[in-house]
mmCIF file of C-alpha atoms and ligand atoms in Angstrom:
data_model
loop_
_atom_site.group_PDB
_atom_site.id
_atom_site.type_symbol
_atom_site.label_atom_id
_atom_site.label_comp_id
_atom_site.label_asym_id
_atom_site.label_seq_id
_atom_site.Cartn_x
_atom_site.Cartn_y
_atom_site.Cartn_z
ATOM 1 C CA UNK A 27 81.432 108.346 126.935
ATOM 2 C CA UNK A 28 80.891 107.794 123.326
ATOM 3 C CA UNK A 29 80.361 104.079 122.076
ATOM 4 C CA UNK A 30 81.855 103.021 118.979
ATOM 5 C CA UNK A 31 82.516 100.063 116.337
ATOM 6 C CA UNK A 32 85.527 98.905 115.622
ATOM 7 C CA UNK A 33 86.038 97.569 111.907
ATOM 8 C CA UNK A 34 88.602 94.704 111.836
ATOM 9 C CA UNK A 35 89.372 94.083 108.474
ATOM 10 C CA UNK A 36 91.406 90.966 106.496
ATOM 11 C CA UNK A 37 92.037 89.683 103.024
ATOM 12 C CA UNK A 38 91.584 85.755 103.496
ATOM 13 C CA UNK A 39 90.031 83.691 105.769
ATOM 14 C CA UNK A 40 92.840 82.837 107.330
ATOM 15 C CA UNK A 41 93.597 86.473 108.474
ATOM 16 C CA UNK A 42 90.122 86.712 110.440
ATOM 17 C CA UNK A 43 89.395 83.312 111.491
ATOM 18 C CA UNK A 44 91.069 83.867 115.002
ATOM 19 C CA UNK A 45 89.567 86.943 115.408
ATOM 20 C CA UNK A 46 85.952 85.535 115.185
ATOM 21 C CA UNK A 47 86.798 82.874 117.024
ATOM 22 C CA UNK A 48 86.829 84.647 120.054
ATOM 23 C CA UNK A 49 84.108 87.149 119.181
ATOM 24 C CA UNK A 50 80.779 87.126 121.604
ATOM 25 C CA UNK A 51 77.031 87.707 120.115
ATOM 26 C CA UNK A 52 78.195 86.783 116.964
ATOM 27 C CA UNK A 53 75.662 87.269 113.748
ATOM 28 C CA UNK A 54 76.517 86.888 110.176
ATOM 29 C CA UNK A 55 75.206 89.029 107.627
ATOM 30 C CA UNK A 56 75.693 87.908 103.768
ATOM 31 C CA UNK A 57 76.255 91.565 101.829
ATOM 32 C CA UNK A 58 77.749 92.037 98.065
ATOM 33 C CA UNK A 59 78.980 88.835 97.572
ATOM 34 C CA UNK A 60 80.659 88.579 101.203
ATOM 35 C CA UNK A 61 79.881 87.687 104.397
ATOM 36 C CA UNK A 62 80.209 90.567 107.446
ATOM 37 C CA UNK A 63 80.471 89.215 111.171
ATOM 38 C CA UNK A 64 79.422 91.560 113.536
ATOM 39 C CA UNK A 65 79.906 90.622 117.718
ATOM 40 C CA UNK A 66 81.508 92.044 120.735
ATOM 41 C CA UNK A 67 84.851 91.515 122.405
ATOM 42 C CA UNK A 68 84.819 92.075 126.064
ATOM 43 C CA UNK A 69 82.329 94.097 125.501
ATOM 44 C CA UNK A 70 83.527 96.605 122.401
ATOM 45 C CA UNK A 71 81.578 96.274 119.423
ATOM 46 C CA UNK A 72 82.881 95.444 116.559
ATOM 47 C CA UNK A 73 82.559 93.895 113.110
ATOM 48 C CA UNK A 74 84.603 91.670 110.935
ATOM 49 C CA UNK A 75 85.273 90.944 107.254
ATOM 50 C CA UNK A 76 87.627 89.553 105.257
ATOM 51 C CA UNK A 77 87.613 91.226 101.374
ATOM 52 C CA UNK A 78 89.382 88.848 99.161
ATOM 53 C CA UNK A 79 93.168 89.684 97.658
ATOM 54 C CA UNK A 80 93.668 93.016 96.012
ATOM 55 C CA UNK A 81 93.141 96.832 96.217
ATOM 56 C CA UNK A 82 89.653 96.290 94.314
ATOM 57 C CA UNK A 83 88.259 93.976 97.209
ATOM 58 C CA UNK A 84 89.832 95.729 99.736
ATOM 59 C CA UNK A 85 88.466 99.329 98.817
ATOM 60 C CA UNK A 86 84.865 97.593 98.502
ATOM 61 C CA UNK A 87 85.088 95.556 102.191
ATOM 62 C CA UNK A 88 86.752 98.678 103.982
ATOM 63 C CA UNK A 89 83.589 101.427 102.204
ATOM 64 C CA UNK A 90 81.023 98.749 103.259
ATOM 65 C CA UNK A 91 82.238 98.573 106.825
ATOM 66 C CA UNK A 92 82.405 102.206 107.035
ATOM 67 C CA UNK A 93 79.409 103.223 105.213
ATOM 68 C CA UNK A 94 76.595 100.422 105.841
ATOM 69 C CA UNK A 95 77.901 98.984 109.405
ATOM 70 C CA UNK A 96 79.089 102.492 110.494
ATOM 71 C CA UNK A 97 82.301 101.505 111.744
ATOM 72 C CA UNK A 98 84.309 104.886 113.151
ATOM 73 C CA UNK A 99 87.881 103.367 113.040
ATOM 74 C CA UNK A 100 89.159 100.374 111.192
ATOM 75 C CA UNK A 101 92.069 97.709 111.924
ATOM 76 C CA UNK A 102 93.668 95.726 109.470
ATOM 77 C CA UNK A 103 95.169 92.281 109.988
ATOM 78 C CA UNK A 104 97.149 89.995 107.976
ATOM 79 C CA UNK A 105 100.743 88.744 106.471
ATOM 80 C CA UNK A 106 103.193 91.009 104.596
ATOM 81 C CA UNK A 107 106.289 90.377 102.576
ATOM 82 C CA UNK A 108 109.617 91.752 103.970
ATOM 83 C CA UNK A 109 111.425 94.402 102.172
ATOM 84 C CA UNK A 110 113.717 95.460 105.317
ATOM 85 C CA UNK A 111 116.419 93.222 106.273
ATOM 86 C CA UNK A 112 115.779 93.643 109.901
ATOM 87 C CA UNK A 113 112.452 91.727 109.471
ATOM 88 C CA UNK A 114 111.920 88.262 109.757
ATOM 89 C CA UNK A 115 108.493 85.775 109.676
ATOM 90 C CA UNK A 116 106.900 86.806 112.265
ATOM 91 C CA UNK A 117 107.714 90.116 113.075
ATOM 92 C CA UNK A 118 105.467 92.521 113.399
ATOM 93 C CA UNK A 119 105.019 95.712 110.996
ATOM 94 C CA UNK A 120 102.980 98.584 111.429
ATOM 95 C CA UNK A 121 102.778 101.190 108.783
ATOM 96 C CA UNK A 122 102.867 104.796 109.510
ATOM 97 C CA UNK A 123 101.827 105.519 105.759
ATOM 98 C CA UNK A 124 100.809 103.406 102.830
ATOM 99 C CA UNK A 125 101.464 103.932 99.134
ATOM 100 C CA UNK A 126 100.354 102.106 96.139
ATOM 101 C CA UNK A 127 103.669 100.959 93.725
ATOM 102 C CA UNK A 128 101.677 99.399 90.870
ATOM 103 C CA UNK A 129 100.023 103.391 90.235
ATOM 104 C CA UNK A 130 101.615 104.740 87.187
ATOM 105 C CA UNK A 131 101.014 107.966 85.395
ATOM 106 C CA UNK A 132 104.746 108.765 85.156
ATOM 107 C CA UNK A 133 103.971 109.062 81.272
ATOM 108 C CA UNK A 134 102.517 112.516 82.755
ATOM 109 C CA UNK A 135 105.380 113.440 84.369
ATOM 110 C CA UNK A 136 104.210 112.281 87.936
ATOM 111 C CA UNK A 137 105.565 110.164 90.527
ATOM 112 C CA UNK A 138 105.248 106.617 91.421
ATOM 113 C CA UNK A 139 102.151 106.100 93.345
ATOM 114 C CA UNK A 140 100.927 109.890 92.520
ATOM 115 C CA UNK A 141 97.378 110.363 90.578
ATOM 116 C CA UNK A 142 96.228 114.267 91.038
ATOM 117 C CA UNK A 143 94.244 114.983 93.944
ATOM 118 C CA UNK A 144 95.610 111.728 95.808
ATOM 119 C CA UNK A 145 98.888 111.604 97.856
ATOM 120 C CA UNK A 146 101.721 109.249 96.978
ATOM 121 C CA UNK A 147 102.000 107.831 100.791
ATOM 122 C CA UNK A 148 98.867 108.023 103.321
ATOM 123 C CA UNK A 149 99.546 108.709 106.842
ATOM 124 C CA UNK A 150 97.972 106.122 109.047
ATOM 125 C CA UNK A 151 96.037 108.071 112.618
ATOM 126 C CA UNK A 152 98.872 108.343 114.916
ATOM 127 C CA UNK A 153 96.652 107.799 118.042
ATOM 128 C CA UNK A 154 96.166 103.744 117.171
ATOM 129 C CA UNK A 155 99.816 103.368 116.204
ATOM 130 C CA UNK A 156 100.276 105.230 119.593
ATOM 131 C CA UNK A 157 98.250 102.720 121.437
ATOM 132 C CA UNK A 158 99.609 99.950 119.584
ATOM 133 C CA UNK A 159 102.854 100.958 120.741
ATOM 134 C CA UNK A 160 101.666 100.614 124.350
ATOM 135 C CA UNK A 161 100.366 97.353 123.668
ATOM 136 C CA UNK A 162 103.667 96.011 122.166
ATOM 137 C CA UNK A 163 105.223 97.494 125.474
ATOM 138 C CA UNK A 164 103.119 95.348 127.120
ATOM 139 C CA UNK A 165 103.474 92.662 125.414
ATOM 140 C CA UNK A 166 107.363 92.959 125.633
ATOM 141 C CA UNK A 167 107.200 92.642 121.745
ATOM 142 C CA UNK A 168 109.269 94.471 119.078
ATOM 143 C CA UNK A 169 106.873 96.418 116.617
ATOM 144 C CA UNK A 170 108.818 97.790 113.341
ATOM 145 C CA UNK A 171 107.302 101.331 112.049
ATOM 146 C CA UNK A 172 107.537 101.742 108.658
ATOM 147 C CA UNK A 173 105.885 102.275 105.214
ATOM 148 C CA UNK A 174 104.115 99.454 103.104
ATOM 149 C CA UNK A 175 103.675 99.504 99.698
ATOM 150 C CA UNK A 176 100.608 97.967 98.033
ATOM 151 C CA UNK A 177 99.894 96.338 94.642
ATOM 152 C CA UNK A 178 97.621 94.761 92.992
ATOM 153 C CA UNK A 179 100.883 91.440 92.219
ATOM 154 C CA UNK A 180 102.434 89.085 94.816
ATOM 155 C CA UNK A 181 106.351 90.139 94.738
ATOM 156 C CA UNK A 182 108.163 86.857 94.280
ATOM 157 C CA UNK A 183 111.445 88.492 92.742
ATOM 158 C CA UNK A 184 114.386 90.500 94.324
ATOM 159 C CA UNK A 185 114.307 92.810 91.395
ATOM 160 C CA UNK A 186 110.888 93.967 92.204
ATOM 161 C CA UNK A 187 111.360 94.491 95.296
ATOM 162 C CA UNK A 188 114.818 96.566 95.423
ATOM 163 C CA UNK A 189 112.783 99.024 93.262
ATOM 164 C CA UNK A 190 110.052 99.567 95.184
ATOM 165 C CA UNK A 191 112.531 99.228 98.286
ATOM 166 C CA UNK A 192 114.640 102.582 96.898
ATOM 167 C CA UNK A 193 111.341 104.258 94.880
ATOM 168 C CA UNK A 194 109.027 104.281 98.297
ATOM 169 C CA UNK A 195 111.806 103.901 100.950
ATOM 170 C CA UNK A 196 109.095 100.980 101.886
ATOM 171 C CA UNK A 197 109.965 98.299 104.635
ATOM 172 C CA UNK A 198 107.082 96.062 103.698
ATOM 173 C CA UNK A 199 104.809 94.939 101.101
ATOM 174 C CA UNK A 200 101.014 93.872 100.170
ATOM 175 C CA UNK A 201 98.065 93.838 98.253
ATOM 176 C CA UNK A 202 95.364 96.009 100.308
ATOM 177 C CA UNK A 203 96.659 98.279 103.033
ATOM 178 C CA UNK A 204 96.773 101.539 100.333
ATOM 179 C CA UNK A 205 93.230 101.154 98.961
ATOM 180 C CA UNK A 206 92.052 101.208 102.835
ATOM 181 C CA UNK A 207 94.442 104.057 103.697
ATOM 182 C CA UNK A 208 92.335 106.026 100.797
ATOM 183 C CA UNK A 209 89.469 104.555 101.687
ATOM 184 C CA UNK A 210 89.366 105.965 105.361
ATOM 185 C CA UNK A 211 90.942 108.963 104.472
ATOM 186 C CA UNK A 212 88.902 109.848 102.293
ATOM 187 C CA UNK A 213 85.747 109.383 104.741
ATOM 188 C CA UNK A 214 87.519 110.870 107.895
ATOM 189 C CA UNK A 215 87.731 107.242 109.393
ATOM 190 C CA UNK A 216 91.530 106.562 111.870
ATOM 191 C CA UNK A 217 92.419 103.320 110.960
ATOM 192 C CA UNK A 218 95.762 101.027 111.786
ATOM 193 C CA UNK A 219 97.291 98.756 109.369
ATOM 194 C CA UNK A 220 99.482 95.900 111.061
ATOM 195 C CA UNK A 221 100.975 93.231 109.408
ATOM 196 C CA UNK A 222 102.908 90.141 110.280
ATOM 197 C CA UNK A 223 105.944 88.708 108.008
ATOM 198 C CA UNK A 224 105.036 85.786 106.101
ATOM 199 C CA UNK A 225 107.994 86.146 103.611
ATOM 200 C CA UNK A 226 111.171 88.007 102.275
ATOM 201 C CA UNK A 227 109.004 88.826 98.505
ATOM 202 C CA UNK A 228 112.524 86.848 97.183
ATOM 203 C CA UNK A 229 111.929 84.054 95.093
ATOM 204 C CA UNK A 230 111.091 81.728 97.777
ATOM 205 C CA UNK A 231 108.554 84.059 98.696
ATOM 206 C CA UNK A 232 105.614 81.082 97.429
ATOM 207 C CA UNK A 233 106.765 78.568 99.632
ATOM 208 C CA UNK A 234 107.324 80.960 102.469
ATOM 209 C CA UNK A 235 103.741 82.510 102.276
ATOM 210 C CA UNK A 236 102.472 78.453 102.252
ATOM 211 C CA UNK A 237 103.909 77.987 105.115
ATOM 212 C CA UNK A 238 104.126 80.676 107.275
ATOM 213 C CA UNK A 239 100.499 81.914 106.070
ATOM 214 C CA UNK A 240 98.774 80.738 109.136
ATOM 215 C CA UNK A 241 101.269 81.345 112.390
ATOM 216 C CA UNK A 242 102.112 84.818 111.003
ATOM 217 C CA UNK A 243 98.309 85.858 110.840
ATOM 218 C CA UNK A 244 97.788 84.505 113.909
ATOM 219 C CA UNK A 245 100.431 86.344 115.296
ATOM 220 C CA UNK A 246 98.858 89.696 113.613
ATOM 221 C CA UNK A 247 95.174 88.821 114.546
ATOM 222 C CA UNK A 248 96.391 88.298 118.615
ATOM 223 C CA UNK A 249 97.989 91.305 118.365
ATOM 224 C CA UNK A 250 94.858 93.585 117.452
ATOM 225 C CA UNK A 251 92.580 91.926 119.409
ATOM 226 C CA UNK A 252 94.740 93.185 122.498
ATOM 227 C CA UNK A 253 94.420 96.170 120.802
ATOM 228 C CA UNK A 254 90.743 96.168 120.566
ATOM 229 C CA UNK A 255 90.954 96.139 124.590
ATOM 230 C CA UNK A 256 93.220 98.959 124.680
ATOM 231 C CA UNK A 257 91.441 101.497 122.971
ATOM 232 C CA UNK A 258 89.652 104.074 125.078
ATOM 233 C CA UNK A 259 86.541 105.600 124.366
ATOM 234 C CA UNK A 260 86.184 109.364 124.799
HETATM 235 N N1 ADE B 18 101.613 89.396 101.203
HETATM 236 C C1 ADE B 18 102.459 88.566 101.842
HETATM 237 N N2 ADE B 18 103.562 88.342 101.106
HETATM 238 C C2 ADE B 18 103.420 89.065 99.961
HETATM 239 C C3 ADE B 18 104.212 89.226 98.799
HETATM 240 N N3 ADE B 18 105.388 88.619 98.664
HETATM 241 N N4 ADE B 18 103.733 90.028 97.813
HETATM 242 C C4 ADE B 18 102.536 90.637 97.950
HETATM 243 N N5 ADE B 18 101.752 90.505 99.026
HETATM 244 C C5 ADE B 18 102.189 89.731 100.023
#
C-alpha cells in the first residue's frame, strides 16, 4: 500500500477552520506569507491551507502544497454562488470541470476562457468525484455535478451571471477553483473541487455571502473530511 498526503485547500479562514479543528499532530509552518497546517485525520496525512481570495492566491497555495509539502491529490473547500436554479444555500456542488470567465483574448478570435495551449474547461479526476458520490450516498445527501466558473470579481448582478450562465453552460461560480484545476493539471496532481451555496450571485448576493458564509463552509468542510476517510490507498 502506498501512503499519501492529502492537500485540503480553502480561500478564507473560515473555509478551513473546521477542518483543522479536528486535525491530530497538528504543526504549523509559516511559508510565503501564509501559514500551512500539516496533521493527520484518523490516521491519513494531510495538510491544510487557506490562500486568500482570487486565482493569483489560489494558484500560489495549491503549487506550494503540491510542490514543497508533496501533496499527491488536492481537495478544495468553500462557498460558491448559485447560477442553477435548482441550487439553494447549502447545497452542495461539485464540479466536473472548471473554467475561468474573466480570461479574454476574444480580440484574437478565441473563446471565452481559451488562452493557446490551455483548455477553456478543466476536467476534475473522476475517481474523487466517484468517491464523493459514495459518500453523498452515504450521507443520504443530494450532490449537484456541474461546471464552475472562476474569476478574479464577486458576481453581485443578474446580468453577469446570465452571461456566464449561457457562455460556460456553468451551474456555479467562484474565485479559485480554475487556477487549481490548472494548477494540478498541469503537475499530474487528481484533485476535487466542492463547494457549498452561500448565495444566488443576484444582487443580494453581499448580504447572502455575510450570512450564510459560515454554515455553508461548514457544510462543505464536513463533507470532505468524510471524504478524507473514504479514500483508499492503492
Ligand atoms: N463565492 C461565493 N459567492 C460568490 C459570488 N457571488 N461571486 C464570486 N465568488 C463567490
Amino acid at each position: 500500500m502506498m501512503s499519501s498526503k492529502i492537500a485540503i485547500m480553502g480561500a478564507m479562514p473560515e473555509e478551513i477552520e473546521p477542518i483543522i479543528n479536528k486535525l491530530e499532530n497538528l504543526k504549523e509552518t509559516a511559508y510565503a506569507a501564509n501559514k500551512y497546517y500539516e496533521g493527520t485525520y484518523h490516521g491519513k496525512e494531510v495538510v491544510v491551507a487557506y490562500s486568500k481570495i482570487g486565482k493569483v492566491f489560489a494558484t500560489l497555495t495549491a503549487t506550494i502544497l503540491i510542490e514543497k509539502f508533496g501533496c499527491d491529490k488536492l481537495l478544495f473547500s468553500g462557498v460558491a454562488g448559485a447560477i442553477s436554479d435548482e441550487l439553494k444555500i447549502g447545497d452542495l456542488i461539485i464540479a466536473d470541470g472548471l473554467c475561468q470567465h474573466d480570461l479574454d483574448i476574444t480580440a484574437f478570435g478565441h473563446a471565452h476562457g481559451y488562452v493557446p495551449e490551455g483548455e477553456v474547461c478543466v476536467p476534475s479526476d473522476e475517481e474523487l468525484r466517484e468517491v464523493a458520490k459514495k459518500v453523498a450516498e452515504s450521507k443520504g445527501l443530494t450532490l449537484k455535478e456541474g461546471i464552475i466558473a472562476t474569476g478574479d470579481q464577486f458576481v453581485a448582478d443578474t446580468q453577469r451571471k446570465e452571461w456566464i450562465s449561457k457562455t460556460f453552460n456553468a451551474d456555479a461560480l467562484e474565485m479559485e477553483g480554475a487556477a487549481v484545476a490548472v494548477v494540478c493539471s498541469a503537475l499530474n496532481v487528481p484533485f476535487f473541487i466542492l463547494r457549498a451555496i452561500s448565495d444566488s450571485a443576484d444582487m443580494d448576493a453581499g448580504f447572502d455571502f455575510d450570512a450564510f458564509l459560515e454554515s455553508s463552509a461548514k457544510i462543505s468542510a464536513d463533507f470532505i473530511l468524510s471524504m478524507v476517510d473514504a479514500i483508499e490507498y492503492k
